[in-house]
Amino acid sequence: MKKNMFPLMLLLGLVSGIVAWPIDEFNVFNYGASGFGEVDDSKAFVNAWRDACNVGTHDARVIVPKGTFLLNPLMFVGPCNPQIIRFVIFGKIIAPGEPEAWNGRDSSQWIAFKNVTGLNLYGSGLIDGHGMRWWDQSCRYHPELEGCTKLAPTIFKFISCKESTLRDIHLVNSPQTHVLIQYSNGFNVDNVTIQSPEHSPNTDGIHIHSSHFVKITNSIIGTGDDCISIGDYISNIDIADIHCGPGHGISIGSLGKNREVVHVEHIHIRDSTLKGTSNGARIKTWQGGQGNVRNITFENLEFDAVKNPIIIDQNYCDVRGRCKEEETGVKISDVIYKHLYGTSSTKIAINLNCSKSVPCSRITMDNINLVSVQQGYPVTANCTNAKGTEVEVNPGPCLRN
Ligand SMILES: *[C@@H]1O[C@H](CO)[C@@H](O)[C@H](O)[C@H]1NC(C)=O
Ligand SMILES: *[C@@H]1O[C@H](CO)[C@@H](O)[C@H](O)[C@H]1NC(C)=O
Ligand SMILES: *[C@@H]1O[C@H](CO)[C@@H](O)[C@H](O)[C@H]1NC(C)=O
Ligand SMILES: *[C@@H]1O[C@H](CO)[C@@H](O)[C@H](O)[C@H]1NC(C)=O
Ligand SMILES: *[C@@H]1O[C@H](CO)[C@@H](O)[C@H](O)[C@H]1NC(C)=O
């Protein structure tokens, strides 16, 4: 052996030593991803996930480097071995542009995470749902179209995920909802940007359903539907520092369709701005539902040219006039509106339209100041079957004791 080979062998020995240690990084390029955005890279992603999910370390990460990755519909399934599983996206992930790519598959989802604990999805990456073709055939805007679609894919579904986080990512152009959080406990969304055109159909920013202890903070959301919508079986939701608009606003409901029993409580929506949206602080329920919406606080919200800044619609109906008056309704109580201000783009700035059979009760309004977006025009507060107390409310008074 030549004398000068010794350092090289030492180096090789060291390298193989390192390789023998548990690897906890799973880069999709090492699994054959192309990164050019023209061929389907799903297999590489699924395999990188499989290895990350099964590795014996405490912490594992799937890395999506810079590049463009075309993914067909796919699901990342847990439970995983590592207590923390990071999914770090630096590149751009794109959906197939054609709805036909979903033929024979569940058209409600594109990328789904299921039954994962300790998922951390983040990075400076962009996720593009390429929704245009879906929007063009949606029943919402093209009901006359034969074979129009009611159900189009959600960009990210998080189903039964615990103690998980989504942050920093930029999501655009979802065929339908952008982010769905369902059957999840302890889920944080922070610093995300969600954008779709104002006229894209049913493109909710974030929809939460059957979940508890969810936090959504520091995010910018502008879409063709609700920025954030809250469905049934929900408790302990904290929503703060959201810039919402365009879109339909931040909405609790619609709830109680088909006589469902509603359990929605302990929700705090605060420190946010709504700009050019159709609703601001909204609760909507169908007649005939049952159960409760209670302990809801809307606090420090600024409205800029919002159509219905403060609204409860307990007579919600998808087609006006089609739903008849019913004996039962979802009970709405303990709702606090505190320090809400700004401009309304319609005459009725406060509209609490509660049902006769189950009135809204223990409503508190404190320090509300809403004026018309057109200077000099008056705005009104219209309350029906709504009881509670109010201080410093303009326009007002409105509630009954
Ligand atoms: C979900 O994960 C838990 C462990 O976290 C496991 O016990 C359960 O069987 C999993 N459920 C499904 C449907 O895979
Ligand atoms: C928010 O996300 C953006 C885009 O990924 C990133 O550049 C920025 O550093 C993040 N901000 C914080 C406070 O984490
Ligand atoms: C009301 O909800 C908040 C969370 O928004 C929670 O901290 C508080 O304990 C709840 N109050 C009651 C009386 O349950
Ligand atoms: C309240 O709801 C009823 C039933 O949908 C509707 O006819 C009425 O115009 C609403 N009132 C206001 C002030 O919006
Ligand atoms: C709203 O209230 C105003 C009075 O404040 C009233 O003139 C108007 O008719 C009401 N509008 C509806 C739709 O109930």
Short mmCIF file of C-alpha atoms and ligand atoms in Angstrom, two decimals:
data_model
loop_
_atom_site.label_atom_id
_atom_site.label_comp_id
_atom_site.label_asym_id
_atom_site.label_seq_id
_atom_site.Cartn_x
_atom_site.Cartn_y
_atom_site.Cartn_z
CA MET A 1 0.00 0.00 0.00
CA LYS A 2 1.28 3.40 -0.91
CA LYS A 3 1.90 5.56 2.06
CA ASN A 4 -0.22 8.45 0.80
CA MET A 5 -3.36 6.32 0.48
CA PHE A 6 -3.83 6.12 4.19
CA PRO A 7 -5.68 9.43 4.58
CA LEU A 8 -8.03 8.44 1.75
CA MET A 9 -8.85 5.13 3.41
CA LEU A 10 -9.42 6.91 6.68
CA LEU A 11 -11.78 9.24 4.90
CA LEU A 12 -13.64 6.36 3.24
CA GLY A 13 -13.91 4.65 6.57
CA LEU A 14 -15.39 7.76 8.10
CA VAL A 15 -17.86 8.20 5.25
CA SER A 16 -19.08 4.61 5.46
CA GLY A 17 -19.35 5.09 9.22
CA ILE A 18 -21.60 8.08 8.66
CA VAL A 19 -23.69 6.20 6.11
CA ALA A 20 -24.20 3.42 8.59
CA TRP A 21 -25.82 5.84 11.03
CA PRO A 22 -29.57 6.09 10.77
CA ILE A 23 -30.43 8.37 7.88
CA ASP A 24 -33.29 10.65 8.68
CA GLU A 25 -33.51 12.69 5.47
CA PHE A 26 -35.46 11.44 2.51
CA ASN A 27 -34.97 13.57 -0.56
CA VAL A 28 -37.44 12.87 -3.35
CA PHE A 29 -34.60 13.18 -5.90
CA ASN A 30 -33.06 10.07 -4.37
CA TYR A 31 -36.27 8.25 -5.16
CA GLY A 32 -36.27 9.11 -8.84
CA ALA A 33 -38.29 12.33 -8.93
CA SER A 34 -37.61 14.25 -12.13
CA GLY A 35 -38.30 17.76 -10.90
CA PHE A 36 -39.15 19.04 -14.39
CA GLY A 37 -42.91 19.08 -13.91
CA GLU A 38 -43.66 17.01 -17.00
CA VAL A 39 -43.76 13.45 -15.76
CA ASP A 40 -45.62 12.13 -12.76
CA ASP A 41 -43.40 12.17 -9.67
CA SER A 42 -45.95 10.59 -7.32
CA LYS A 43 -44.09 7.31 -6.95
CA ALA A 44 -40.93 9.04 -5.72
CA PHE A 45 -42.95 11.00 -3.16
CA VAL A 46 -44.82 7.94 -1.92
CA ASN A 47 -41.60 5.96 -1.57
CA ALA A 48 -39.74 8.77 0.20
CA TRP A 49 -42.68 9.05 2.59
CA ARG A 50 -42.77 5.28 3.17
CA ASP A 51 -39.10 5.24 4.20
CA ALA A 52 -39.38 8.38 6.34
CA CYS A 53 -42.45 6.99 8.03
CA ASN A 54 -40.77 3.69 8.85
CA VAL A 55 -37.32 4.89 9.92
CA GLY A 56 -36.27 4.20 13.49
CA THR A 57 -35.27 7.76 14.40
CA HIS A 58 -37.14 10.24 16.58
CA ASP A 59 -37.28 12.81 13.79
CA ALA A 60 -37.47 12.24 10.03
CA ARG A 61 -37.78 14.54 7.08
CA VAL A 62 -39.01 14.25 3.55
CA ILE A 63 -37.31 16.89 1.44
CA VAL A 64 -38.77 18.36 -1.72
CA PRO A 65 -35.94 20.50 -3.13
CA LYS A 66 -36.23 23.30 -5.67
CA GLY A 67 -37.73 22.06 -8.92
CA THR A 68 -41.22 21.44 -10.28
CA PHE A 69 -42.98 18.24 -9.34
CA LEU A 70 -46.11 16.96 -11.01
CA LEU A 71 -48.15 14.80 -8.66
CA ASN A 72 -51.18 12.69 -9.39
CA PRO A 73 -53.70 12.29 -6.56
CA LEU A 74 -51.97 10.57 -3.65
CA MET A 75 -52.17 9.91 0.04
CA PHE A 76 -49.49 9.87 2.74
CA VAL A 77 -50.61 7.51 5.43
CA GLY A 78 -49.56 7.07 9.06
CA PRO A 79 -49.08 6.11 11.78
CA CYS A 80 -45.34 6.69 11.43
CA ASN A 81 -42.45 5.57 13.62
CA PRO A 82 -40.77 8.96 14.14
CA GLN A 83 -42.42 11.20 16.69
CA ILE A 84 -41.86 14.14 14.36
CA ILE A 85 -42.12 13.79 10.63
CA ARG A 86 -41.22 16.88 8.65
CA PHE A 87 -42.30 17.40 5.08
CA VAL A 88 -40.22 20.27 3.78
CA ILE A 89 -41.12 21.79 0.45
CA PHE A 90 -38.75 24.22 -1.26
CA GLY A 91 -39.91 23.53 -4.80
CA LYS A 92 -43.14 23.80 -6.68
CA ILE A 93 -45.73 21.04 -6.66
CA ILE A 94 -48.29 21.07 -9.46
CA ALA A 95 -51.51 19.15 -10.05
CA PRO A 96 -52.46 17.62 -13.39
CA GLY A 97 -54.35 20.27 -15.33
CA GLU A 98 -56.99 17.86 -16.60
CA PRO A 99 -59.86 16.57 -14.45
CA GLU A 100 -59.50 13.30 -16.42
CA ALA A 101 -56.44 12.52 -14.28
CA TRP A 102 -58.96 11.75 -11.53
CA ASN A 103 -60.91 9.22 -13.58
CA GLY A 104 -61.59 6.23 -11.38
CA ARG A 105 -60.23 8.03 -8.32
CA ASP A 106 -61.68 9.99 -5.42
CA SER A 107 -62.26 13.40 -6.99
CA SER A 108 -62.48 15.07 -3.58
CA GLN A 109 -58.74 14.97 -2.98
CA TRP A 110 -55.39 15.65 -4.47
CA ILE A 111 -52.79 15.43 -1.69
CA ALA A 112 -53.95 13.87 1.55
CA PHE A 113 -52.26 13.09 4.86
CA LYS A 114 -54.04 10.55 6.97
CA ASN A 115 -53.59 9.37 10.53
CA VAL A 116 -50.23 11.05 11.10
CA THR A 117 -49.09 12.35 14.49
CA GLY A 118 -46.39 15.01 14.66
CA LEU A 119 -46.56 16.02 10.99
CA ASN A 120 -44.75 19.28 10.23
CA LEU A 121 -45.39 20.46 6.70
CA TYR A 122 -43.51 23.65 5.82
CA GLY A 123 -41.12 25.45 3.51
CA SER A 124 -41.01 28.27 1.02
CA GLY A 125 -42.62 26.08 -1.64
CA LEU A 126 -45.62 26.69 -3.85
CA ILE A 127 -48.48 24.27 -4.39
CA ASP A 128 -50.50 24.92 -7.54
CA GLY A 129 -53.82 23.07 -7.84
CA HIS A 130 -54.28 24.06 -11.52
CA GLY A 131 -58.00 24.40 -10.89
CA MET A 132 -59.09 26.30 -14.03
CA ARG A 133 -60.48 23.33 -15.94
CA TRP A 134 -62.45 22.27 -12.84
CA TRP A 135 -63.84 25.79 -12.38
CA ASP A 136 -64.94 25.83 -16.03
CA GLN A 137 -67.10 22.77 -15.46
CA SER A 138 -68.38 23.49 -11.94
CA CYS A 139 -72.12 23.17 -11.33
CA ARG A 140 -71.95 26.28 -9.16
CA TYR A 141 -71.28 28.57 -12.13
CA HIS A 142 -72.33 26.30 -15.00
CA PRO A 143 -75.46 24.49 -13.80
CA GLU A 144 -76.62 24.09 -17.41
CA LEU A 145 -73.53 22.10 -18.33
CA GLU A 146 -74.19 18.40 -18.75
CA GLY A 147 -71.98 16.39 -16.38
CA CYS A 148 -70.96 19.51 -14.46
CA THR A 149 -68.93 18.75 -11.30
CA LYS A 150 -70.05 19.30 -7.72
CA LEU A 151 -67.03 17.72 -6.10
CA ALA A 152 -63.53 18.81 -7.11
CA PRO A 153 -60.20 18.09 -5.41
CA THR A 154 -58.94 19.72 -2.23
CA ILE A 155 -55.22 20.57 -2.40
CA PHE A 156 -54.32 19.40 1.11
CA LYS A 157 -56.49 17.16 3.22
CA PHE A 158 -55.37 16.44 6.75
CA ILE A 159 -57.45 13.60 8.09
CA SER A 160 -56.99 12.28 11.62
CA CYS A 161 -53.71 14.14 12.10
CA LYS A 162 -52.64 14.93 15.64
CA GLU A 163 -50.24 17.56 16.98
CA SER A 164 -49.44 18.69 13.49
CA THR A 165 -48.48 21.90 11.74
CA LEU A 166 -48.81 23.48 8.33
CA ARG A 167 -46.77 26.63 7.86
CA ASP A 168 -45.12 29.04 5.40
CA ILE A 169 -46.41 27.24 2.30
CA HIS A 170 -48.07 29.16 -0.54
CA LEU A 171 -51.16 27.49 -2.05
CA VAL A 172 -52.86 28.66 -5.24
CA ASN A 173 -55.68 27.76 -7.62
CA SER A 174 -57.28 24.84 -5.88
CA PRO A 175 -59.98 23.05 -7.91
CA GLN A 176 -62.15 23.38 -4.76
CA THR A 177 -61.22 23.77 -1.05
CA HIS A 178 -57.53 24.54 -0.48
CA VAL A 179 -56.99 23.02 2.96
CA LEU A 180 -59.27 20.65 4.85
CA ILE A 181 -58.64 19.72 8.48
CA GLN A 182 -60.86 16.85 9.55
CA TYR A 183 -60.96 14.43 12.51
CA SER A 184 -57.83 16.19 13.75
CA ASN A 185 -56.79 17.14 17.22
CA GLY A 186 -54.17 19.79 17.86
CA PHE A 187 -53.46 21.31 14.47
CA ASN A 188 -51.68 24.63 13.82
CA VAL A 189 -51.69 26.57 10.61
CA ASP A 190 -49.32 29.53 10.57
CA ASN A 191 -47.95 31.97 8.00
CA VAL A 192 -49.59 30.42 4.96
CA THR A 193 -50.70 32.28 1.85
CA ILE A 194 -53.73 31.02 -0.05
CA GLN A 195 -54.82 32.61 -3.32
CA SER A 196 -57.41 31.84 -5.94
CA PRO A 197 -59.40 34.19 -8.14
CA GLU A 198 -62.43 35.92 -6.66
CA HIS A 199 -64.70 34.16 -9.15
CA SER A 200 -63.43 30.63 -8.68
CA PRO A 201 -66.25 28.40 -7.37
CA ASN A 202 -66.25 26.84 -3.87
CA THR A 203 -62.57 27.55 -3.31
CA ASP A 204 -62.68 27.82 0.50
CA GLY A 205 -59.30 28.73 1.95
CA ILE A 206 -59.36 26.49 5.03
CA HIS A 207 -62.27 24.32 6.09
CA ILE A 208 -62.30 22.69 9.52
CA HIS A 209 -64.62 19.84 10.37
CA SER A 210 -64.86 17.39 13.29
CA SER A 211 -61.69 18.76 14.89
CA HIS A 212 -60.56 20.21 18.20
CA PHE A 213 -57.79 22.58 19.29
CA VAL A 214 -57.05 24.09 15.92
CA LYS A 215 -55.09 27.34 15.60
CA ILE A 216 -54.86 29.40 12.43
CA THR A 217 -52.60 32.45 12.60
CA ASN A 218 -50.67 35.03 10.53
CA SER A 219 -52.05 34.09 7.19
CA ILE A 220 -53.17 35.77 3.99
CA ILE A 221 -56.21 34.25 2.35
CA GLY A 222 -58.03 35.48 -0.75
CA THR A 223 -60.29 33.11 -2.68
CA GLY A 224 -63.68 32.71 -4.37
CA ASP A 225 -65.38 31.35 -1.23
CA ASP A 226 -64.90 31.49 2.56
CA CYS A 227 -61.39 32.41 3.72
CA ILE A 228 -62.00 30.12 6.68
CA SER A 229 -65.10 28.05 7.21
CA ILE A 230 -65.99 26.10 10.30
CA GLY A 231 -68.19 23.03 10.04
CA ASP A 232 -69.74 20.73 12.62
CA TYR A 233 -68.22 18.87 15.62
CA ILE A 234 -65.81 21.62 16.46
CA SER A 235 -64.35 23.01 19.65
CA ASN A 236 -61.47 25.21 20.78
CA ILE A 237 -60.58 27.02 17.62
CA ASP A 238 -58.33 30.08 17.71
CA ILE A 239 -58.11 32.22 14.60
CA ALA A 240 -55.88 35.31 14.70
CA ASP A 241 -54.02 37.73 12.44
CA ILE A 242 -55.71 36.77 9.21
CA HIS A 243 -55.89 39.03 6.17
CA CYS A 244 -58.99 37.85 4.38
CA GLY A 245 -60.17 39.02 0.97
CA PRO A 246 -61.41 38.73 -1.61
CA GLY A 247 -63.83 35.99 -0.63
CA HIS A 248 -66.84 35.25 1.47
CA GLY A 249 -65.24 36.01 4.83
CA ILE A 250 -64.82 33.94 7.96
CA SER A 251 -67.83 31.75 8.47
CA ILE A 252 -69.22 29.40 11.07
CA GLY A 253 -71.54 27.15 9.10
CA SER A 254 -73.65 26.48 7.30
CA LEU A 255 -74.73 24.11 10.04
CA GLY A 256 -77.70 21.89 10.77
CA LYS A 257 -78.59 20.87 7.23
CA ASN A 258 -80.92 17.85 7.03
CA ARG A 259 -81.76 18.14 10.75
CA GLU A 260 -78.20 17.41 11.84
CA VAL A 261 -77.24 17.82 15.49
CA VAL A 262 -74.66 20.58 15.80
CA HIS A 263 -71.79 20.76 18.32
CA VAL A 264 -69.79 23.92 17.78
CA GLU A 265 -68.22 25.75 20.72
CA HIS A 266 -65.29 27.72 22.15
CA ILE A 267 -64.22 29.66 19.10
CA HIS A 268 -62.18 32.84 19.16
CA ILE A 269 -61.75 34.86 15.96
CA ARG A 270 -59.60 37.93 16.52
CA ASP A 271 -57.15 40.58 15.33
CA SER A 272 -57.94 40.19 11.66
CA THR A 273 -58.92 42.26 8.65
CA LEU A 274 -61.57 41.52 6.05
CA LYS A 275 -61.36 43.43 2.82
CA GLY A 276 -63.98 43.48 0.08
CA THR A 277 -65.54 40.24 1.32
CA SER A 278 -69.22 39.36 1.18
CA ASN A 279 -69.33 38.56 4.91
CA GLY A 280 -67.30 39.48 7.94
CA ALA A 281 -68.20 37.71 11.15
CA ARG A 282 -70.80 35.19 10.04
CA ILE A 283 -72.78 32.37 11.64
CA LYS A 284 -75.26 30.57 9.42
CA THR A 285 -77.55 27.67 10.24
CA TRP A 286 -80.33 25.85 8.45
CA GLN A 287 -83.77 25.64 9.96
CA GLY A 288 -84.70 22.28 11.39
CA GLY A 289 -81.22 21.57 12.75
CA GLN A 290 -80.57 20.79 16.40
CA GLY A 291 -77.77 21.23 18.92
CA ASN A 292 -75.67 24.26 19.78
CA VAL A 293 -73.37 26.95 18.54
CA ARG A 294 -72.04 28.60 21.68
CA ASN A 295 -69.23 30.55 23.27
CA ILE A 296 -68.09 32.29 20.11
CA THR A 297 -66.02 35.49 20.31
CA PHE A 298 -65.32 37.85 17.43
CA GLU A 299 -62.79 40.42 18.63
CA ASN A 300 -60.71 43.22 17.06
CA LEU A 301 -61.84 42.82 13.50
CA GLU A 302 -61.48 45.50 10.87
CA PHE A 303 -63.88 45.52 7.94
CA ASP A 304 -63.18 47.29 4.68
CA ALA A 305 -66.13 47.46 2.28
CA VAL A 306 -67.70 44.24 3.57
CA LYS A 307 -71.25 43.45 2.44
CA ASN A 308 -72.46 41.86 5.70
CA PRO A 309 -69.92 42.81 8.38
CA ILE A 310 -71.83 41.17 11.26
CA ILE A 311 -74.36 38.53 10.35
CA ILE A 312 -76.22 35.63 11.88
CA ASP A 313 -78.50 33.91 9.42
CA GLN A 314 -80.53 31.28 11.18
CA ASN A 315 -82.83 30.89 8.24
CA TYR A 316 -80.14 29.85 5.82
CA CYS A 317 -81.44 28.28 2.64
CA ASP A 318 -79.52 27.56 -0.54
CA VAL A 319 -82.44 28.75 -2.64
CA ARG A 320 -84.23 31.74 -1.16
CA GLY A 321 -87.82 30.91 -0.27
CA ARG A 322 -87.52 27.16 -0.77
CA CYS A 323 -86.99 26.32 2.92
CA LYS A 324 -90.13 26.58 4.99
CA GLU A 325 -90.33 27.70 8.59
CA GLU A 326 -89.60 24.86 11.03
CA GLU A 327 -90.22 24.21 14.69
CA THR A 328 -86.62 23.35 15.56
CA GLY A 329 -83.35 25.12 15.00
CA VAL A 330 -79.73 25.18 16.09
CA LYS A 331 -79.43 27.10 19.38
CA ILE A 332 -77.01 30.01 19.12
CA SER A 333 -75.88 31.49 22.44
CA ASP A 334 -73.04 33.29 24.20
CA VAL A 335 -71.73 35.13 21.18
CA ILE A 336 -69.51 38.12 21.91
CA TYR A 337 -68.78 40.85 19.36
CA LYS A 338 -66.08 43.11 20.73
CA HIS A 339 -64.28 46.02 19.09
CA LEU A 340 -65.38 45.52 15.50
CA TYR A 341 -65.07 48.47 13.17
CA GLY A 342 -64.84 49.68 9.60
CA THR A 343 -67.07 49.98 6.56
CA SER A 344 -70.09 48.19 5.20
CA SER A 345 -70.85 48.12 1.47
CA THR A 346 -74.57 47.54 2.07
CA LYS A 347 -77.17 49.30 4.16
CA ILE A 348 -77.58 46.59 6.80
CA ALA A 349 -74.28 46.51 8.66
CA ILE A 350 -75.50 44.37 11.55
CA ASN A 351 -77.95 41.62 10.69
CA LEU A 352 -78.85 39.12 13.39
CA ASN A 353 -81.60 37.15 11.74
CA CYS A 354 -82.46 34.47 14.30
CA SER A 355 -85.27 31.98 14.25
CA LYS A 356 -88.60 32.44 15.95
CA SER A 357 -88.63 28.93 17.43
CA VAL A 358 -85.07 29.04 18.84
CA PRO A 359 -83.99 32.67 19.34
CA CYS A 360 -80.36 33.70 19.70
CA SER A 361 -79.55 34.40 23.34
CA ARG A 362 -76.87 35.98 25.51
CA ILE A 363 -75.41 37.98 22.63
CA THR A 364 -72.97 40.69 23.72
CA MET A 365 -72.00 43.64 21.57
CA ASP A 366 -69.32 45.90 22.91
CA ASN A 367 -67.62 48.76 21.11
CA ILE A 368 -68.81 48.34 17.54
CA ASN A 369 -68.47 51.10 14.98
CA LEU A 370 -69.60 50.48 11.43
CA VAL A 371 -70.26 53.10 8.79
CA SER A 372 -71.14 53.02 5.12
CA VAL A 373 -68.31 52.72 2.63
CA GLN A 374 -70.06 55.53 0.75
CA GLN A 375 -69.58 58.59 2.86
CA GLY A 376 -72.77 60.12 4.18
CA TYR A 377 -74.98 57.09 3.63
CA PRO A 378 -76.66 55.62 6.71
CA VAL A 379 -76.31 52.00 7.81
CA THR A 380 -78.75 50.06 10.00
CA ALA A 381 -78.73 47.26 12.53
CA ASN A 382 -81.52 44.72 12.01
CA CYS A 383 -82.03 42.13 14.72
CA THR A 384 -84.82 39.59 14.81
CA ASN A 385 -85.30 37.19 17.72
CA ALA A 386 -81.90 38.12 19.15
CA LYS A 387 -81.46 38.77 22.87
CA GLY A 388 -78.56 40.18 24.80
CA THR A 389 -76.81 43.36 25.82
CA GLU A 390 -74.94 46.04 23.95
CA VAL A 391 -72.72 48.98 24.81
CA GLU A 392 -71.30 51.56 22.44
CA VAL A 393 -72.77 50.06 19.32
CA ASN A 394 -73.14 52.07 16.14
CA PRO A 395 -75.47 51.48 14.31
CA GLY A 396 -77.84 50.51 17.12
CA PRO A 397 -79.54 49.67 19.35
CA CYS A 398 -80.61 46.33 18.03
CA LEU A 399 -80.76 43.54 20.63
CA ARG A 400 -83.64 42.87 23.00
CA ASN A 401 -82.96 42.21 26.67
C1 LIG B 1 -54.18 5.40 13.22
O1 LIG B 1 -53.02 5.46 14.02
C2 LIG B 1 -53.14 4.84 15.31
C3 LIG B 1 -51.86 5.07 16.05
O2 LIG B 1 -51.53 6.44 16.06
C4 LIG B 1 -53.46 3.37 15.13
O3 LIG B 1 -53.65 2.78 16.39
C5 LIG B 1 -54.71 3.21 14.28
O4 LIG B 1 -54.92 1.85 13.99
C6 LIG B 1 -54.58 3.96 12.97
N1 LIG B 1 -55.86 3.94 12.27
C7 LIG B 1 -55.95 3.63 11.00
C8 LIG B 1 -57.34 3.67 10.43
O5 LIG B 1 -55.00 3.35 10.31
C1 LIG B 2 -43.45 33.03 6.33
O1 LIG B 2 -43.35 32.28 5.13
C2 LIG B 2 -42.53 32.90 4.16
C3 LIG B 2 -42.66 32.10 2.87
O2 LIG B 2 -42.32 30.77 3.07
C4 LIG B 2 -41.11 32.98 4.67
O3 LIG B 2 -40.29 33.63 3.73
C5 LIG B 2 -41.10 33.77 5.98
O4 LIG B 2 -39.82 33.75 6.55
C6 LIG B 2 -42.08 33.17 6.98
N1 LIG B 2 -42.20 34.04 8.13
C7 LIG B 2 -42.06 33.60 9.36
C8 LIG B 2 -42.24 34.62 10.44
O5 LIG B 2 -41.80 32.45 9.62
C1 LIG B 3 -65.03 29.89 25.76
O1 LIG B 3 -64.08 29.61 24.74
C2 LIG B 3 -62.75 29.96 25.06
C3 LIG B 3 -61.90 29.68 23.84
O2 LIG B 3 -62.29 30.53 22.78
C4 LIG B 3 -62.29 29.19 26.27
O3 LIG B 3 -60.98 29.60 26.63
C5 LIG B 3 -63.25 29.42 27.42
O4 LIG B 3 -62.87 28.60 28.50
C6 LIG B 3 -64.66 29.10 27.00
N1 LIG B 3 -65.58 29.48 28.08
C7 LIG B 3 -66.45 28.61 28.61
C8 LIG B 3 -67.34 29.17 29.65
O5 LIG B 3 -66.51 27.43 28.27
C1 LIG B 4 -84.26 37.26 7.58
O1 LIG B 4 -84.47 35.97 6.98
C2 LIG B 4 -85.70 35.87 6.29
C3 LIG B 4 -85.83 34.44 5.80
O2 LIG B 4 -84.75 34.12 4.99
C4 LIG B 4 -85.72 36.88 5.15
O3 LIG B 4 -86.97 36.83 4.49
C5 LIG B 4 -85.49 38.29 5.71
O4 LIG B 4 -85.39 39.24 4.65
C6 LIG B 4 -84.22 38.34 6.52
N1 LIG B 4 -84.07 39.65 7.15
C7 LIG B 4 -83.00 40.41 6.97
C8 LIG B 4 -83.00 41.70 7.70
O5 LIG B 4 -82.06 40.10 6.26
C1 LIG B 5 -83.95 47.07 8.85
O1 LIG B 5 -84.19 48.00 9.88
C2 LIG B 5 -84.65 49.27 9.41
C3 LIG B 5 -84.78 50.18 10.61
O2 LIG B 5 -83.60 50.20 11.36
C4 LIG B 5 -85.97 49.08 8.71
O3 LIG B 5 -86.42 50.32 8.19
C5 LIG B 5 -85.84 48.07 7.58
O4 LIG B 5 -87.10 47.77 7.02
C6 LIG B 5 -85.22 46.77 8.09
N1 LIG B 5 -84.95 45.91 6.95
C7 LIG B 5 -85.31 44.63 6.90
C8 LIG B 5 -84.96 43.90 5.65
O5 LIG B 5 -85.84 44.05 7.84
#
